[in-house]
Amino acid sequence: MKDVSQEPLPLLAGRGAESHKGDFGRVLLIGGAPGMAGSIAMSALSCLRSGAGLVTVAAPAASAPVVASFCPVYMTVAIGKAEDFRESLEAATVVAIGPGLGENWDTLLPLVLAANKPTVIDADGLNALARGSMLENVHARCVLTPHPGEYGRLVGDASLAAKATGDDAERVEAAGVLARRSGASGAVLLKGARTVVADGERHAINKTGNPGMATGGSGDVLTGVIAGLMAQGLGPFDAARLGAHVHGVAGDLAAARLGQISMIATDLIDELPHAFQRLDPTPF
């Protein structure tokens, strides 16, 4: 695979004076089972902070009101059965599934994959992918975002799983293998101290971020960032690469302000605007 780590980061297009919210994508986020409502709420907030025009959260009926209570800016849909979110799925330009989803909603993932839309699969979405042996159904517009444990469940190979926690070369190899094993070689973001992004033909190693980001919810924030970037037109590899960079910068800014020990995931959301400003020299 070609190493593009040193090539310029992909950037979002500028916003025209006549732009409206519909120009920046409609994102559907699916997750937030009872007891885990905060996971998908953080994804939704980070998606909005990453520039998505409209965000809807589909959550199980028992937790949808809790998800809605976190913020008035995104919309919510209560799922009692799989069909309840079909209308929202059809309207979405980008879908993200997994944060706080739990183990009882595996039937949602095949519907999402069949919609063939730009999709981020994380957390319990990845576990559902592994349980259902659906890796061959992943299409080229998907981003998979496993940590090493989720990676091992997806590949079902102990030696490959060990490489997911190895040195840079081994992690690059591991990410590339998973990208090529997916149905049409979507992008893989292998989480870790030096996150690897690969699509089977190229890879990049991210160098932003710090150990303070090893805290619950950090990955949920990353899911939202990537989905927001895809909603604005970036492809899977570019969205994952830029998302990992911005997510790490937000973590570095939070660490500088609060210290690594006291950081929590919502601090990353608070720093996303400043992280994006560092990409754009235009004064505000």
Tab-separated table of C-alpha atoms in Angstrom:
chain	number	residue	atom	x	y	z
A	1	MET	CA	0.000	0.000	0.000
A	2	LYS	CA	1.151	3.511	-0.739
A	3	ASP	CA	2.003	5.587	2.331
A	4	VAL	CA	0.268	8.979	2.049
A	5	SER	CA	0.906	10.062	5.637
A	6	GLN	CA	3.054	12.994	4.536
A	7	GLU	CA	0.736	14.170	1.785
A	8	PRO	CA	-1.470	17.237	2.463
A	9	LEU	CA	-4.611	16.526	4.425
A	10	PRO	CA	-7.891	16.485	2.514
A	11	LEU	CA	-9.920	19.582	3.287
A	12	LEU	CA	-13.557	20.548	3.096
A	13	ALA	CA	-14.765	22.841	0.352
A	14	GLY	CA	-15.517	26.430	1.288
A	15	ARG	CA	-19.064	27.535	2.042
A	16	GLY	CA	-20.803	29.825	-0.387
A	17	ALA	CA	-22.692	32.879	0.785
A	18	GLU	CA	-25.988	31.354	-0.382
A	19	SER	CA	-25.460	28.003	1.352
A	20	HIS	CA	-28.227	26.389	3.378
A	21	LYS	CA	-28.313	23.438	5.784
A	22	GLY	CA	-29.346	21.022	3.070
A	23	ASP	CA	-26.063	21.647	1.289
A	24	PHE	CA	-24.080	20.030	4.087
A	25	GLY	CA	-25.729	16.673	4.334
A	26	ARG	CA	-28.343	14.790	6.328
A	27	VAL	CA	-26.805	12.341	8.769
A	28	LEU	CA	-28.672	9.488	10.444
A	29	LEU	CA	-26.999	8.117	13.570
A	30	ILE	CA	-28.261	4.808	14.962
A	31	GLY	CA	-27.546	3.670	18.525
A	32	GLY	CA	-28.095	4.657	22.134
A	33	ALA	CA	-29.750	1.667	23.806
A	34	PRO	CA	-31.011	2.139	27.378
A	35	GLY	CA	-28.088	2.894	29.658
A	36	MET	CA	-25.936	4.026	26.718
A	37	ALA	CA	-27.892	7.025	25.427
A	38	GLY	CA	-24.916	9.306	25.940
A	39	SER	CA	-22.851	7.418	23.346
A	40	ILE	CA	-25.008	8.328	20.368
A	41	ALA	CA	-25.702	11.815	21.759
A	42	MET	CA	-21.960	12.531	21.742
A	43	SER	CA	-21.738	11.221	18.177
A	44	ALA	CA	-24.563	13.540	17.162
A	45	LEU	CA	-23.022	16.587	18.814
A	46	SER	CA	-19.605	15.936	17.289
A	47	CYS	CA	-21.232	15.386	13.886
A	48	LEU	CA	-22.873	18.804	14.108
A	49	ARG	CA	-19.626	20.403	15.327
A	50	SER	CA	-17.955	18.876	12.262
A	51	GLY	CA	-20.250	20.729	9.896
A	52	ALA	CA	-23.141	18.395	9.074
A	53	GLY	CA	-26.247	20.310	8.065
A	54	LEU	CA	-28.921	18.107	9.671
A	55	VAL	CA	-28.540	15.270	12.148
A	56	THR	CA	-31.143	12.720	13.230
A	57	VAL	CA	-30.614	10.099	15.925
A	58	ALA	CA	-32.547	6.835	15.713
A	59	ALA	CA	-32.578	5.206	19.151
A	60	PRO	CA	-34.633	2.458	20.786
A	61	ALA	CA	-37.974	3.792	21.985
A	62	ALA	CA	-37.032	3.309	25.635
A	63	SER	CA	-34.057	5.658	25.386
A	64	ALA	CA	-34.989	8.067	22.585
A	65	PRO	CA	-36.406	10.684	25.019
A	66	VAL	CA	-33.147	10.576	26.990
A	67	VAL	CA	-31.124	11.051	23.800
A	68	ALA	CA	-33.336	13.999	22.861
A	69	SER	CA	-32.804	15.601	26.266
A	70	PHE	CA	-29.070	16.088	25.774
A	71	CYS	CA	-29.364	18.737	23.075
A	72	PRO	CA	-32.134	20.534	21.151
A	73	VAL	CA	-30.135	20.814	17.924
A	74	TYR	CA	-30.473	17.284	16.539
A	75	MET	CA	-33.685	15.358	15.849
A	76	THR	CA	-34.640	11.956	17.233
A	77	VAL	CA	-36.598	8.946	15.974
A	78	ALA	CA	-37.811	6.248	18.359
A	79	ILE	CA	-37.264	2.698	17.121
A	80	GLY	CA	-39.749	0.092	18.297
A	81	LYS	CA	-39.034	-2.182	15.343
A	82	ALA	CA	-36.683	-2.018	12.384
A	83	GLU	CA	-39.245	-0.439	10.051
A	84	ASP	CA	-39.545	2.632	12.286
A	85	PHE	CA	-36.408	4.217	10.900
A	86	ARG	CA	-36.803	3.398	7.195
A	87	GLU	CA	-38.048	6.886	6.312
A	88	SER	CA	-35.109	8.499	8.048
A	89	LEU	CA	-32.746	6.035	6.366
A	90	GLU	CA	-34.118	6.892	2.947
A	91	ALA	CA	-33.748	10.636	3.601
A	92	ALA	CA	-30.174	10.395	4.890
A	93	THR	CA	-27.117	11.140	2.793
A	94	VAL	CA	-24.807	9.501	5.371
A	95	VAL	CA	-25.465	6.879	8.057
A	96	ALA	CA	-23.480	5.984	11.175
A	97	ILE	CA	-24.381	2.950	13.257
A	98	GLY	CA	-23.042	1.441	16.441
A	99	PRO	CA	-22.364	3.757	19.405
A	100	GLY	CA	-24.336	2.373	22.334
A	101	LEU	CA	-26.414	0.174	20.028
A	102	GLY	CA	-26.318	-2.889	22.267
A	103	GLU	CA	-26.707	-6.493	21.168
A	104	ASN	CA	-30.455	-6.582	20.492
A	105	TRP	CA	-30.567	-4.565	17.281
A	106	ASP	CA	-28.432	-6.593	14.868
A	107	THR	CA	-31.331	-6.593	12.386
A	108	LEU	CA	-30.735	-2.902	11.696
A	109	LEU	CA	-27.286	-3.375	10.176
A	110	PRO	CA	-28.388	-5.366	7.088
A	111	LEU	CA	-30.928	-2.624	6.310
A	112	VAL	CA	-28.230	0.025	6.578
A	113	LEU	CA	-25.814	-1.877	4.335
A	114	ALA	CA	-28.556	-2.575	1.778
A	115	ALA	CA	-29.230	1.178	1.522
A	116	ASN	CA	-25.735	1.490	-0.012
A	117	LYS	CA	-25.107	4.962	1.404
A	118	PRO	CA	-21.881	6.398	2.832
A	119	THR	CA	-21.750	4.677	6.206
A	120	VAL	CA	-19.625	4.664	9.357
A	121	ILE	CA	-19.732	1.429	11.358
A	122	ASP	CA	-18.403	1.567	14.904
A	123	ALA	CA	-18.630	-0.139	18.298
A	124	ASP	CA	-21.673	-2.445	18.539
A	125	GLY	CA	-22.188	-2.035	14.798
A	126	LEU	CA	-18.828	-3.752	14.287
A	127	ASN	CA	-19.771	-6.470	16.753
A	128	ALA	CA	-23.011	-7.024	14.847
A	129	LEU	CA	-20.981	-7.217	11.644
A	130	ALA	CA	-18.816	-9.928	13.188
A	131	ARG	CA	-21.706	-11.879	14.747
A	132	GLY	CA	-23.620	-11.901	11.475
A	133	SER	CA	-20.612	-12.716	9.289
A	134	MET	CA	-21.577	-9.731	7.152
A	135	LEU	CA	-18.111	-8.448	6.296
A	136	GLU	CA	-18.608	-9.363	2.632
A	137	ASN	CA	-21.640	-7.056	2.571
A	138	VAL	CA	-19.574	-3.981	3.420
A	139	HIS	CA	-19.409	-1.725	0.379
A	140	ALA	CA	-16.883	0.805	-0.882
A	141	ARG	CA	-18.611	3.751	0.783
A	142	CYS	CA	-18.197	2.329	4.300
A	143	VAL	CA	-15.721	3.271	7.014
A	144	LEU	CA	-15.023	0.650	9.684
A	145	THR	CA	-13.528	2.057	12.902
A	146	PRO	CA	-12.409	-0.876	15.085
A	147	HIS	CA	-10.203	-0.844	18.135
A	148	PRO	CA	-7.922	-3.911	18.309
A	149	GLY	CA	-10.483	-6.028	20.189
A	150	GLU	CA	-13.196	-5.341	17.633
A	151	TYR	CA	-10.647	-5.931	14.874
A	152	GLY	CA	-9.924	-9.406	16.247
A	153	ARG	CA	-13.615	-10.303	16.264
A	154	LEU	CA	-13.982	-9.127	12.678
A	155	VAL	CA	-11.040	-11.052	11.216
A	156	GLY	CA	-11.299	-14.132	13.446
A	157	ASP	CA	-7.545	-14.661	13.200
A	158	ALA	CA	-5.362	-14.533	16.321
A	159	SER	CA	-2.138	-13.774	14.463
A	160	LEU	CA	-3.733	-10.878	12.587
A	161	ALA	CA	-5.359	-9.632	15.777
A	162	ALA	CA	-1.932	-9.544	17.413
A	163	LYS	CA	-0.645	-7.331	14.618
A	164	ALA	CA	-3.398	-4.820	15.378
A	165	THR	CA	-1.503	-4.000	18.582
A	166	GLY	CA	1.969	-4.236	17.062
A	167	ASP	CA	4.317	-1.653	15.601
A	168	ASP	CA	3.364	0.739	12.816
A	169	ALA	CA	4.204	-1.693	10.022
A	170	GLU	CA	2.154	-4.481	11.578
A	171	ARG	CA	-0.817	-2.217	12.221
A	172	VAL	CA	-0.692	-0.974	8.632
A	173	GLU	CA	-0.688	-4.571	7.424
A	174	ALA	CA	-3.599	-5.450	9.704
A	175	ALA	CA	-5.699	-2.488	8.562
A	176	GLY	CA	-4.997	-3.252	4.926
A	177	VAL	CA	-6.034	-6.885	5.305
A	178	LEU	CA	-9.374	-5.894	6.806
A	179	ALA	CA	-9.980	-3.292	4.111
A	180	ARG	CA	-9.373	-5.881	1.400
A	181	ARG	CA	-11.524	-8.490	3.131
A	182	SER	CA	-14.555	-6.222	3.223
A	183	GLY	CA	-16.919	-6.670	0.315
A	184	ALA	CA	-15.750	-3.765	-1.844
A	185	SER	CA	-12.726	-2.451	0.038
A	186	GLY	CA	-14.122	0.386	2.087
A	187	ALA	CA	-11.825	2.339	4.415
A	188	VAL	CA	-10.640	0.989	7.763
A	189	LEU	CA	-9.597	3.187	10.671
A	190	LEU	CA	-7.672	1.053	13.160
A	191	LYS	CA	-7.685	2.896	16.464
A	192	GLY	CA	-4.643	3.162	18.673
A	193	ALA	CA	-1.882	5.500	19.807
A	194	ARG	CA	-1.002	6.063	16.135
A	195	THR	CA	-4.287	5.482	14.348
A	196	VAL	CA	-3.960	3.839	10.940
A	197	VAL	CA	-6.310	4.586	8.056
A	198	ALA	CA	-6.221	2.227	5.064
A	199	ASP	CA	-8.326	1.296	2.058
A	200	GLY	CA	-6.281	-1.601	0.693
A	201	GLU	CA	-4.328	0.560	-1.767
A	202	ARG	CA	-3.018	3.367	0.453
A	203	HIS	CA	-2.583	4.105	4.113
A	204	ALA	CA	-1.872	6.982	6.464
A	205	ILE	CA	-0.680	7.028	10.061
A	206	ASN	CA	-2.153	9.753	12.239
A	207	LYS	CA	0.190	11.505	14.658
A	208	THR	CA	-2.170	13.788	16.577
A	209	GLY	CA	-3.728	12.884	19.916
A	210	ASN	CA	-2.522	11.830	23.350
A	211	PRO	CA	-3.154	9.227	26.109
A	212	GLY	CA	-5.731	11.476	27.781
A	213	MET	CA	-8.094	10.451	24.984
A	214	ALA	CA	-8.181	6.905	26.374
A	215	THR	CA	-11.515	7.570	28.022
A	216	GLY	CA	-15.061	6.357	27.500
A	217	GLY	CA	-16.846	8.071	24.626
A	218	SER	CA	-13.790	9.234	22.708
A	219	GLY	CA	-14.562	6.789	19.891
A	220	ASP	CA	-18.178	7.941	19.765
A	221	VAL	CA	-16.936	11.469	19.125
A	222	LEU	CA	-14.719	10.208	16.305
A	223	THR	CA	-17.674	8.426	14.690
A	224	GLY	CA	-19.605	11.690	14.602
A	225	VAL	CA	-16.682	13.624	13.171
A	226	ILE	CA	-16.173	11.172	10.307
A	227	ALA	CA	-19.891	11.068	9.520
A	228	GLY	CA	-20.031	14.861	9.469
A	229	LEU	CA	-17.107	15.057	7.046
A	230	MET	CA	-18.657	12.450	4.757
A	231	ALA	CA	-21.910	14.416	4.787
A	232	GLN	CA	-20.009	17.339	3.297
A	233	GLY	CA	-18.688	15.313	0.413
A	234	LEU	CA	-15.446	13.669	1.520
A	235	GLY	CA	-14.950	10.048	0.516
A	236	PRO	CA	-14.417	7.300	3.112
A	237	PHE	CA	-10.619	7.334	3.160
A	238	ASP	CA	-10.334	11.126	3.160
A	239	ALA	CA	-13.041	11.532	5.811
A	240	ALA	CA	-11.396	8.938	8.046
A	241	ARG	CA	-7.950	10.472	7.613
A	242	LEU	CA	-9.059	14.054	8.229
A	243	GLY	CA	-11.393	12.912	11.021
A	244	ALA	CA	-8.580	11.136	12.869
A	245	HIS	CA	-6.396	14.232	12.564
A	246	VAL	CA	-9.034	16.690	13.787
A	247	HIS	CA	-10.134	14.350	16.575
A	248	GLY	CA	-6.522	14.129	17.744
A	249	VAL	CA	-6.002	17.888	17.556
A	250	ALA	CA	-9.140	18.382	19.658
A	251	GLY	CA	-7.657	15.947	22.167
A	252	ASP	CA	-4.357	17.802	22.222
A	253	LEU	CA	-6.128	21.116	22.781
A	254	ALA	CA	-8.185	19.593	25.597
A	255	ALA	CA	-5.048	18.156	27.203
A	256	ALA	CA	-3.320	21.533	27.061
A	257	ARG	CA	-6.298	23.145	28.780
A	258	LEU	CA	-7.229	20.460	31.303
A	259	GLY	CA	-4.387	17.957	31.548
A	260	GLN	CA	-4.556	14.369	30.318
A	261	ILE	CA	-5.802	12.872	33.582
A	262	SER	CA	-8.998	14.930	33.826
A	263	MET	CA	-10.052	14.874	30.177
A	264	ILE	CA	-13.432	13.377	29.269
A	265	ALA	CA	-14.963	12.795	25.855
A	266	THR	CA	-17.188	15.866	25.898
A	267	ASP	CA	-14.035	17.985	26.219
A	268	LEU	CA	-13.127	16.793	22.718
A	269	ILE	CA	-16.464	18.065	21.405
A	270	ASP	CA	-15.817	21.425	23.044
A	271	GLU	CA	-12.451	21.673	21.273
A	272	LEU	CA	-13.622	20.599	17.812
A	273	PRO	CA	-14.363	24.185	16.687
A	274	HIS	CA	-10.814	25.203	17.586
A	275	ALA	CA	-9.389	22.131	15.882
A	276	PHE	CA	-11.239	22.967	12.661
A	277	GLN	CA	-10.128	26.592	12.865
A	278	ARG	CA	-6.533	25.390	12.767
A	279	LEU	CA	-7.247	23.909	9.347
A	280	ASP	CA	-8.660	27.187	7.991
A	281	PRO	CA	-6.562	30.364	8.152
A	282	THR	CA	-9.586	32.532	7.355
A	283	PRO	CA	-10.353	34.816	10.345
A	284	PHE	CA	-13.800	34.560	11.920
